[in-house]
Short mmCIF file of N, CA and C in Angstrom, two decimals:
data_model
loop_
_atom_site.label_atom_id
_atom_site.label_comp_id
_atom_site.label_asym_id
_atom_site.label_seq_id
_atom_site.Cartn_x
_atom_site.Cartn_y
_atom_site.Cartn_z
N MET M 1 8.83 19.10 4.89
CA MET M 1 8.14 18.54 3.66
C MET M 1 7.39 17.88 4.36
N HIS M 2 5.64 18.05 3.83
CA HIS M 2 4.44 17.37 3.95
C HIS M 2 4.11 16.07 3.55
N ALA M 3 4.04 15.37 4.72
CA ALA M 3 4.29 13.08 4.50
C ALA M 3 3.56 13.33 2.96
N PHE M 4 2.41 14.18 2.96
CA PHE M 4 2.02 13.40 1.44
C PHE M 4 2.96 13.88 0.06
N ASP M 5 4.03 14.69 0.18
CA ASP M 5 5.02 15.23 -0.61
C ASP M 5 5.97 13.75 -0.57
N VAL M 6 6.40 13.72 0.81
CA VAL M 6 7.25 12.57 0.67
C VAL M 6 6.86 11.27 -0.09
N LEU M 7 5.50 10.81 0.31
CA LEU M 7 4.26 9.51 -0.57
C LEU M 7 3.85 9.98 -1.63
N GLY M 8 4.35 10.90 -1.87
CA GLY M 8 4.12 10.86 -3.15
C GLY M 8 4.55 11.00 -4.37
N ASP M 9 5.62 10.66 -4.00
CA ASP M 9 6.83 9.78 -5.10
C ASP M 9 6.53 7.91 -4.95
N PRO M 10 6.76 7.90 -6.88
CA PRO M 10 6.56 6.01 -6.38
C PRO M 10 7.69 5.78 -5.67
N VAL M 11 9.09 5.85 -5.84
CA VAL M 11 10.00 5.79 -5.35
C VAL M 11 10.03 5.94 -3.60
N ARG M 12 9.42 6.67 -3.28
CA ARG M 12 9.57 6.53 -1.88
C ARG M 12 8.45 5.59 -1.38
N ARG M 13 7.66 5.35 -1.84
CA ARG M 13 6.43 4.93 -1.71
C ARG M 13 7.13 3.08 -1.96
N ARG M 14 7.80 2.96 -2.34
CA ARG M 14 8.11 1.49 -2.74
C ARG M 14 9.41 1.33 -2.12
N ILE M 15 9.64 1.74 -1.53
CA ILE M 15 11.09 1.68 -0.93
C ILE M 15 9.79 1.71 1.05
N LEU M 16 8.93 2.31 1.24
CA LEU M 16 8.80 2.10 2.47
C LEU M 16 8.03 0.47 2.23
N GLU M 17 7.37 0.29 1.25
CA GLU M 17 7.02 -0.71 1.18
C GLU M 17 7.37 -2.16 1.12
N LEU M 18 8.99 -1.91 0.74
CA LEU M 18 9.93 -3.13 1.04
C LEU M 18 10.34 -2.73 2.37
N LEU M 19 10.74 -2.25 3.42
CA LEU M 19 11.02 -1.78 4.18
C LEU M 19 9.71 -1.91 4.73
N ALA M 20 8.60 -2.58 5.18
CA ALA M 20 7.04 -3.29 5.59
C ALA M 20 7.78 -4.87 5.80
N GLY M 21 8.11 -4.94 5.02
CA GLY M 21 8.92 -6.57 5.44
C GLY M 21 9.68 -6.92 6.28
N GLY M 22 10.53 -5.54 7.00
CA GLY M 22 11.53 -5.36 8.11
C GLY M 22 12.64 -4.77 7.79
N GLU M 23 13.61 -4.80 8.54
CA GLU M 23 14.83 -4.17 7.96
C GLU M 23 15.36 -5.01 7.38
N GLN M 24 16.33 -3.71 6.46
CA GLN M 24 17.04 -3.36 4.78
C GLN M 24 18.36 -3.23 4.69
N SER M 25 19.35 -3.72 4.69
CA SER M 25 20.05 -2.88 4.27
C SER M 25 20.20 -2.32 2.33
N SER M 26 21.11 -1.04 2.63
CA SER M 26 20.33 0.09 1.55
C SER M 26 21.15 -0.37 0.43
N GLY M 27 22.06 -2.00 0.34
CA GLY M 27 22.23 -2.13 -1.12
C GLY M 27 21.67 -2.97 -1.69
N GLU M 28 20.73 -3.92 -0.66
CA GLU M 28 19.19 -4.38 -0.80
C GLU M 28 18.65 -3.91 -1.56
N LEU M 29 17.95 -2.24 -0.20
CA LEU M 29 17.03 -2.07 -1.51
C LEU M 29 17.72 -0.81 -2.66
N THR M 30 18.75 -0.70 -2.93
CA THR M 30 19.58 -0.20 -4.65
C THR M 30 19.17 -1.22 -5.19
N ALA M 31 19.53 -2.38 -4.66
CA ALA M 31 19.13 -3.15 -6.17
C ALA M 31 17.85 -3.07 -6.74
N VAL M 32 17.05 -3.63 -5.53
CA VAL M 32 15.29 -3.60 -6.05
C VAL M 32 15.03 -2.28 -6.89
N ILE M 33 15.46 -0.61 -6.64
CA ILE M 33 14.88 0.35 -7.05
C ILE M 33 15.73 0.23 -8.49
N GLN M 34 16.74 0.03 -8.01
CA GLN M 34 17.56 -0.14 -9.65
C GLN M 34 16.74 -0.42 -10.69
N ARG M 35 16.67 -2.49 -10.24
CA ARG M 35 15.80 -3.17 -11.28
C ARG M 35 14.36 -2.33 -11.22
N GLU M 36 13.80 -1.69 -10.63
CA GLU M 36 12.40 -1.93 -10.72
C GLU M 36 12.75 -0.25 -11.50
N PHE M 37 13.09 0.87 -11.19
CA PHE M 37 13.17 2.33 -11.42
C PHE M 37 13.82 2.47 -12.07
N GLY M 38 15.36 1.90 -12.62
CA GLY M 38 16.29 2.60 -13.21
C GLY M 38 17.01 3.50 -12.88
N ILE M 39 16.92 3.64 -10.99
CA ILE M 39 17.35 4.95 -11.00
C ILE M 39 18.92 4.72 -9.87
N SER M 40 20.01 5.71 -10.29
CA SER M 40 21.48 4.92 -10.20
C SER M 40 21.36 5.11 -8.43
N GLN M 41 22.83 4.41 -8.04
CA GLN M 41 22.60 4.11 -6.22
C GLN M 41 22.54 5.30 -5.62
N PRO M 42 22.89 6.69 -6.04
CA PRO M 42 23.14 7.97 -5.48
C PRO M 42 21.74 8.89 -5.75
N GLY M 43 20.98 8.09 -7.28
CA GLY M 43 19.47 8.36 -6.68
C GLY M 43 18.78 8.04 -5.67
N VAL M 44 18.90 6.50 -4.93
CA VAL M 44 18.14 5.93 -4.44
C VAL M 44 18.54 6.46 -3.10
N SER M 45 19.80 6.70 -2.77
CA SER M 45 20.34 7.31 -1.27
C SER M 45 19.34 8.52 -1.09
N GLN M 46 19.21 9.46 -2.38
CA GLN M 46 18.63 10.53 -2.24
C GLN M 46 17.16 10.32 -1.98
N HIS M 47 16.34 9.52 -1.89
CA HIS M 47 15.53 9.04 -1.86
C HIS M 47 15.17 8.28 0.12
N LEU M 48 16.19 7.73 0.70
CA LEU M 48 16.36 7.37 1.50
C LEU M 48 16.23 8.91 2.28
N LYS M 49 17.42 9.65 2.22
CA LYS M 49 17.69 10.59 3.07
C LYS M 49 16.12 11.19 3.57
N VAL M 50 15.49 11.53 2.46
CA VAL M 50 14.68 12.76 2.02
C VAL M 50 13.21 11.25 3.09
N LEU M 51 12.88 10.02 3.32
CA LEU M 51 12.85 9.33 3.79
C LEU M 51 12.85 9.32 5.58
N ARG M 52 14.28 9.55 5.50
CA ARG M 52 15.08 9.74 7.55
C ARG M 52 15.11 11.15 7.29
N ASP M 53 15.12 12.00 6.55
CA ASP M 53 14.95 13.20 7.44
C ASP M 53 13.62 13.93 7.42
N ASN M 54 12.64 13.27 7.04
CA ASN M 54 11.61 13.31 7.29
C ASN M 54 11.08 12.27 8.29
N GLY M 55 11.46 11.61 8.80
CA GLY M 55 10.82 10.74 10.01
C GLY M 55 10.20 9.14 9.84
N PHE M 56 10.42 9.02 8.20
CA PHE M 56 9.24 8.26 7.21
C PHE M 56 10.46 6.70 7.60
N ALA M 57 11.95 7.03 8.19
CA ALA M 57 12.46 5.58 8.12
C ALA M 57 14.30 5.80 9.09
N SER M 58 14.32 4.98 9.44
CA SER M 58 15.35 4.80 10.48
C SER M 58 16.74 4.14 9.20
N VAL M 59 17.79 4.58 10.30
CA VAL M 59 19.32 3.71 10.01
C VAL M 59 19.87 3.66 11.18
N ARG M 60 20.38 2.77 11.44
CA ARG M 60 21.47 2.27 11.94
C ARG M 60 22.50 1.31 11.40
N ALA M 61 23.41 1.49 11.38
CA ALA M 61 25.12 0.95 11.28
C ALA M 61 25.44 -0.02 11.85
N GLN M 62 25.94 -1.04 10.40
CA GLN M 62 26.53 -2.80 11.67
C GLN M 62 27.82 -2.93 10.67
N GLY M 63 28.76 -2.73 10.71
CA GLY M 63 29.70 -2.72 10.53
C GLY M 63 29.92 -1.47 9.10
N THR M 64 29.68 -2.51 7.77
CA THR M 64 29.77 -1.20 7.26
C THR M 64 28.42 -0.89 6.21
N ARG M 65 27.36 -1.60 6.87
CA ARG M 65 26.72 -1.53 6.19
C ARG M 65 25.25 -0.94 7.04
N ARG M 66 23.88 -0.36 5.99
CA ARG M 66 23.48 1.10 6.73
C ARG M 66 21.87 -0.34 6.65
N LEU M 67 21.70 -0.46 7.57
CA LEU M 67 20.10 -0.57 7.65
C LEU M 67 19.45 0.43 8.06
N TYR M 68 17.80 -0.22 7.26
CA TYR M 68 16.88 0.72 7.24
C TYR M 68 15.96 0.61 7.98
N ALA M 69 14.30 1.18 8.56
CA ALA M 69 13.61 0.43 8.78
C ALA M 69 12.55 1.43 8.83
N VAL M 70 11.20 1.05 8.67
CA VAL M 70 10.43 1.81 9.01
C VAL M 70 9.94 2.39 9.88
N GLN M 71 9.84 4.35 10.43
CA GLN M 71 9.15 4.66 11.95
C GLN M 71 7.92 4.66 11.23
N PRO M 72 6.75 4.57 12.54
CA PRO M 72 5.48 4.52 12.29
C PRO M 72 5.12 5.50 12.54
N GLY M 73 5.44 6.19 13.36
CA GLY M 73 5.65 8.05 13.45
C GLY M 73 4.23 9.10 12.66
N PRO M 74 4.90 9.13 11.25
CA PRO M 74 4.11 9.77 10.30
C PRO M 74 2.80 8.96 9.96
N LEU M 75 3.07 7.38 9.54
CA LEU M 75 2.43 6.94 9.08
C LEU M 75 1.37 6.76 9.59
N GLN M 76 1.33 6.50 10.89
CA GLN M 76 -0.29 6.71 12.47
C GLN M 76 -0.53 7.81 12.10
N GLU M 77 1.03 9.12 12.39
CA GLU M 77 -0.14 10.56 12.10
C GLU M 77 -1.37 10.69 10.35
N ILE M 78 -0.67 10.36 9.18
CA ILE M 78 -1.69 10.28 8.05
C ILE M 78 -2.67 8.91 7.93
N ASP M 79 -2.87 8.10 9.22
CA ASP M 79 -3.59 7.62 9.30
C ASP M 79 -4.75 7.86 10.38
N ALA M 80 -4.40 8.99 11.38
CA ALA M 80 -5.23 9.74 11.59
C ALA M 80 -5.78 10.70 10.66
N TRP M 81 -5.13 11.43 10.39
CA TRP M 81 -5.88 12.14 9.63
C TRP M 81 -6.65 11.22 8.31
N LEU M 82 -6.53 10.37 7.78
CA LEU M 82 -7.78 10.02 6.74
C LEU M 82 -8.81 8.97 7.55
N GLU M 83 -8.40 9.10 8.90
CA GLU M 83 -9.81 8.80 9.79
C GLU M 83 -11.02 9.35 9.33
N LEU M 84 -10.20 10.84 8.80
CA LEU M 84 -11.98 11.87 9.00
C LEU M 84 -12.39 11.94 7.94
N PHE M 85 -12.32 10.66 6.72
CA PHE M 85 -12.57 10.56 6.02
C PHE M 85 -12.75 9.08 5.28
N ARG M 86 -13.29 8.43 6.24
CA ARG M 86 -13.29 6.86 6.37
C ARG M 86 -14.50 6.41 5.82
N GLY M 87 -15.32 7.58 6.63
CA GLY M 87 -16.93 7.32 6.25
C GLY M 87 -17.29 7.29 5.14
N PHE M 88 -16.48 7.13 3.89
CA PHE M 88 -17.31 8.29 2.80
C PHE M 88 -17.01 6.98 2.40
N TRP M 89 -15.43 6.15 2.32
CA TRP M 89 -16.01 4.64 1.37
C TRP M 89 -16.31 3.49 2.68
N THR M 90 -15.99 3.65 3.22
CA THR M 90 -16.22 2.74 4.51
C THR M 90 -18.04 2.25 4.11
N GLN M 91 -18.80 3.50 3.92
CA GLN M 91 -20.38 3.26 3.81
C GLN M 91 -20.44 2.65 1.95
N ARG M 92 -19.95 2.66 2.04
CA ARG M 92 -19.76 2.70 -0.11
C ARG M 92 -18.93 0.88 -0.48
N LEU M 93 -18.00 0.85 0.77
CA LEU M 93 -18.04 -0.20 0.25
C LEU M 93 -18.60 -1.78 1.12
N ASP M 94 -19.53 -1.09 2.32
CA ASP M 94 -20.22 -2.17 2.83
C ASP M 94 -21.26 -1.55 1.95
N ALA M 95 -21.57 -1.13 1.48
CA ALA M 95 -23.11 -1.19 -0.18
C ALA M 95 -22.56 -1.81 -0.81
N LEU M 96 -21.71 -2.07 -1.49
CA LEU M 96 -20.86 -2.77 -2.60
C LEU M 96 -20.95 -4.58 -1.67
N ALA M 97 -20.69 -4.96 -0.60
CA ALA M 97 -20.39 -6.06 -0.32
C ALA M 97 -21.86 -6.90 -0.30
N THR M 98 -23.18 -6.05 0.30
CA THR M 98 -24.34 -6.35 0.35
C THR M 98 -25.02 -6.34 -1.26
N GLU M 99 -24.40 -6.14 -2.21
CA GLU M 99 -24.75 -6.30 -3.41
C GLU M 99 -24.29 -7.61 -3.82
N LEU M 100 -22.65 -7.56 -3.90
CA LEU M 100 -22.10 -8.32 -4.07
C LEU M 100 -22.63 -9.64 -3.55
N ALA M 101 -23.57 -9.32 -2.53
CA ALA M 101 -23.84 -11.33 -1.52
C ALA M 101 -25.43 -11.60 -2.14
N ARG M 102 -25.88 -10.01 -2.23
CA ARG M 102 -26.97 -10.36 -3.28
C ARG M 102 -26.80 -11.51 -4.85
N GLY M 103 -26.01 -10.58 -5.47
CA GLY M 103 -25.83 -11.12 -6.14
C GLY M 103 -25.27 -12.61 -6.44
N LYS M 104 -24.37 -12.95 -5.73
CA LYS M 104 -24.59 -14.29 -5.90
C LYS M 104 -25.79 -15.63 -5.36
N ARG M 105 -26.53 -14.85 -4.09
CA ARG M 105 -27.32 -15.48 -3.77
C ARG M 105 -28.69 -15.81 -5.03
N GLU M 106 -28.55 -14.94 -5.54
CA GLU M 106 -29.37 -14.74 -6.92
C GLU M 106 -29.33 -15.46 -8.15
N ARG M 107 -27.43 -16.32 -8.16
CA ARG M 107 -27.12 -16.77 -8.93
C ARG M 107 -27.36 -18.23 -8.35
N ARG M 108 -27.85 -18.22 -7.18
CA ARG M 108 -27.51 -20.07 -6.55
C ARG M 108 -28.70 -20.06 -6.36
N THR M 109 -29.29 -19.39 -6.72
CA THR M 109 -31.15 -19.82 -6.59
C THR M 109 -31.59 -20.49 -8.10
N THR M 110 -30.91 -19.24 -9.05
CA THR M 110 -31.61 -19.59 -10.06
C THR M 110 -31.04 -21.04 -10.79
N ALA M 111 -29.48 -20.85 -10.77
CA ALA M 111 -28.99 -22.18 -11.03
C ALA M 111 -29.39 -23.31 -9.99
N ARG M 112 -30.05 -23.30 -9.02
CA ARG M 112 -30.66 -24.25 -8.33
C ARG M 112 -31.79 -24.76 -9.15
N ARG M 113 -32.71 -23.30 -9.79
CA ARG M 113 -34.31 -23.54 -10.49
C ARG M 113 -34.02 -24.28 -11.46
N ARG M 114 -33.26 -23.69 -12.45
CA ARG M 114 -32.59 -25.06 -13.51
C ARG M 114 -32.28 -26.26 -13.79
N THR M 115 -33.20 -27.11 -14.80
CA THR M 115 -33.11 -28.70 -14.80
C THR M 115 -32.30 -28.49 -15.81
N PRO M 116 -31.61 -29.59 -16.02
CA PRO M 116 -30.76 -30.25 -17.23
C PRO M 116 -31.65 -29.78 -18.08
N GLY M 117 -31.73 -29.78 -19.92
CA GLY M 117 -32.21 -29.87 -20.28
C GLY M 117 -33.03 -28.83 -20.51
N ASP M 118 -33.23 -27.44 -19.41
CA ASP M 118 -34.02 -26.92 -19.99
C ASP M 118 -33.82 -25.60 -21.26
N SER M 119 -34.48 -24.89 -21.44
CA SER M 119 -34.97 -24.13 -22.74
C SER M 119 -34.37 -22.64 -22.31
N SER M 120 -33.85 -22.20 -21.17
CA SER M 120 -33.64 -20.77 -20.75
C SER M 120 -31.69 -21.12 -21.05
N ASP M 121 -31.06 -22.55 -21.03
CA ASP M 121 -29.90 -22.81 -20.71
C ASP M 121 -28.90 -22.37 -22.69
N ALA M 122 -29.88 -22.13 -23.91
CA ALA M 122 -29.89 -21.95 -24.73
C ALA M 122 -29.30 -20.82 -24.98
#
């Protein structure tokens, strides 16, 4: 399965978001996913299996519990691929930041020029 196919599912993305905060048990993950998506425990287990099988998550046993953690490898590969395209939005975001700063500066200048009772306030 291609990495974007794995991440294309909102449940799997949410599981990874939860795991980004640190290792979690399958029970903890299942509780959140059931509450947010209404998916059964076997359904959550299937999503965890897809994440494991594709290298996005690892699992280790601790007694009867199964603890899951993010594996950075596939995410680093996606990040490297996205690097090819970052220039398209970085330049636009830089231009947006410039325009926002210009707008703030103009509002401050306009506010300083106004005096109480100025007819332009009406």
